[in-house]
């Protein structure tokens, strides 16, 4: 029995999460495995009601009682400063020290790419975004706020340990994936100190993996190359801020934010899985949001838990639905969120039956 903590969150979060959970239960039932899902109401509604964003015992509970966390999306126009979203999202990423934000960019159907020339097989790489440091650490402040002399300081932290462990995660992933090439991206021509640390750590870690090709690319050049020649990338490893930016670019290459999945990993911890998209308040409650990013986040969750066959069947089913237009309007279909989720479940069931009862 595995136990999954589910945080549907705000906006379209609950809608896409419901479909992802439906897919999870379907694939588990086909495999004859037990999954228990427990919902947590963390999000804007609860925050506005009783001032609680992430309760103080939540991390302990996740760590001790659950095998994984599935998050929908956070953000609500009624909470202008995103306080609750930051508390919950960063509370879990930082609090559980989930240092590797793993974001695959895989084009499931050629028609979804904004690039004229891209064949589906040409866009298939994985970004390892450092997830616990950099400009995201929340160190700084505002001096003389609201006056003409105001000054804002936002510190960026780069540690040897932090850089080394994300590099290790990227290289060991590359080894498990046929010695794929690893491209490290930084801005060491301008950011001299953090860049220097990244460079040295990269050379050291890459020496431990002689079979893996290691290349370096400044992040501005990478933004260009991701559009010009995305097939040249297999594994990308970079810092938190740069990773945030290039994974939105990556999401667009694979059909938009609705398609992108992610995993927040620390092998020693309860890990969190979430679609890359936000809460899209304008789409909420209309049954139009694309559930594929959330469904593929469940796929990543199952892979992480060692349910390889079940993960693979989800990928096959979701890919087939996308290619056969059994999907939402943003990717060319005519289905609602729920119906798109149902279509994936139906394909899972028929793939499971076709496989002589086992998947
Ligand atoms: C992401 C998001 C978050 C981030 C936001 C919502 C704080 O853009 O997960 O990529 O910057 O990490
Ligand atoms: Mg982002």
XYZ file of C-alpha atoms in Angstrom, residues 35-165:
131
model
C -3.097 3.339 -3.274
C -4.468 5.513 -0.542
C -4.915 9.221 -1.287
C -5.422 11.762 1.496
C -6.484 15.291 0.606
C -5.196 18.417 2.323
C -7.064 21.709 1.944
C -3.985 23.950 1.951
C -4.521 26.917 -0.339
C -6.080 30.369 -0.600
C -9.520 29.411 0.732
C -8.150 28.016 3.989
C -5.637 30.853 4.301
C -8.339 33.496 3.898
C -10.613 31.635 6.312
C -8.284 30.968 9.227
C -4.890 32.457 8.327
C -3.202 29.059 7.970
C -1.058 28.425 4.887
C 1.139 25.420 5.715
C 0.370 24.149 9.243
C 3.409 23.679 11.451
C 3.083 19.888 11.665
C 2.461 19.357 7.936
C 6.063 18.586 6.954
C 6.451 16.091 9.779
C 3.239 14.410 8.712
C 4.327 14.223 5.050
C 7.702 12.841 6.060
C 6.391 10.174 8.386
C 3.042 9.130 6.913
C 3.310 9.490 3.132
C 5.230 8.061 0.193
C 4.761 11.126 -2.015
C 2.958 14.455 -2.324
C 0.919 15.536 -5.345
C 0.364 19.281 -5.651
C -2.085 20.933 -8.053
C -1.380 24.667 -8.270
C -1.275 27.638 -5.924
C -2.176 31.294 -6.424
C -5.356 33.307 -6.033
C -6.091 36.929 -6.959
C -7.539 37.476 -3.473
C -4.070 36.951 -1.976
C -2.205 39.631 -3.866
C 1.238 38.957 -2.376
C 1.015 35.165 -2.934
C 1.891 34.728 0.748
C 0.064 31.419 1.155
C 1.434 30.056 -2.141
C 5.001 30.907 -1.202
C 4.513 29.460 2.311
C 3.176 26.181 0.943
C 5.306 25.702 -2.183
C 8.601 26.919 -0.782
C 7.676 25.517 2.649
C 7.624 22.043 1.113
C 10.532 22.489 -1.346
C 12.848 24.022 1.245
C 11.396 22.367 4.348
C 11.813 18.861 2.936
C 15.066 19.905 1.226
C 13.800 18.694 -2.156
C 16.889 19.843 -3.959
C 16.329 18.521 -7.468
C 13.511 19.987 -9.511
C 13.326 17.563 -12.402
C 11.434 18.839 -15.448
C 11.225 16.670 -18.564
C 10.593 18.415 -21.870
C 9.202 15.852 -24.264
C 7.219 16.625 -27.379
C 4.410 14.055 -27.635
C 3.141 15.167 -31.023
C 4.829 17.232 -33.680
C 1.821 19.504 -34.205
C 2.172 20.812 -30.626
C 5.546 22.437 -31.104
C 5.681 26.112 -32.041
C 8.848 25.300 -33.997
C 8.146 24.676 -37.667
C 10.863 22.141 -38.124
C 10.665 20.026 -34.996
C 10.019 16.318 -35.360
C 8.522 14.841 -32.212
C 11.633 12.808 -31.433
C 13.822 15.907 -31.619
C 12.538 17.500 -28.450
C 13.265 15.189 -25.571
C 15.444 16.428 -22.746
C 15.300 16.724 -18.965
C 16.137 19.815 -16.941
C 17.646 19.437 -13.472
C 16.882 22.721 -11.758
C 18.576 23.315 -8.410
C 15.640 23.834 -6.035
C 16.876 25.094 -2.669
C 19.307 27.976 -3.251
C 20.118 30.948 -5.467
C 17.866 34.028 -5.506
C 15.066 31.929 -4.060
C 16.361 31.709 -0.479
C 14.382 34.754 0.658
C 17.299 36.574 2.241
C 17.203 40.348 1.930
C 14.932 43.246 2.673
C 13.705 46.658 1.707
C 15.271 49.759 3.184
C 13.377 53.079 3.222
C 10.360 51.367 1.733
C 7.914 53.646 -0.009
C 10.309 56.607 -0.145
C 12.187 57.908 -3.193
C 15.369 56.476 -1.630
C 14.160 52.928 -1.227
C 16.580 50.059 -1.739
C 15.745 46.387 -2.211
C 18.275 43.662 -1.532
C 17.648 40.110 -2.724
C 20.546 37.875 -1.839
C 21.589 34.875 -3.877
C 23.136 31.889 -2.116
C 25.266 29.268 -3.865
C 26.797 26.492 -1.795
C 29.284 23.840 -2.754
C 27.024 21.156 -1.296
C 23.979 22.453 -3.140
C 25.699 22.691 -6.509
C 27.444 19.370 -6.165
C 24.321 17.416 -5.299
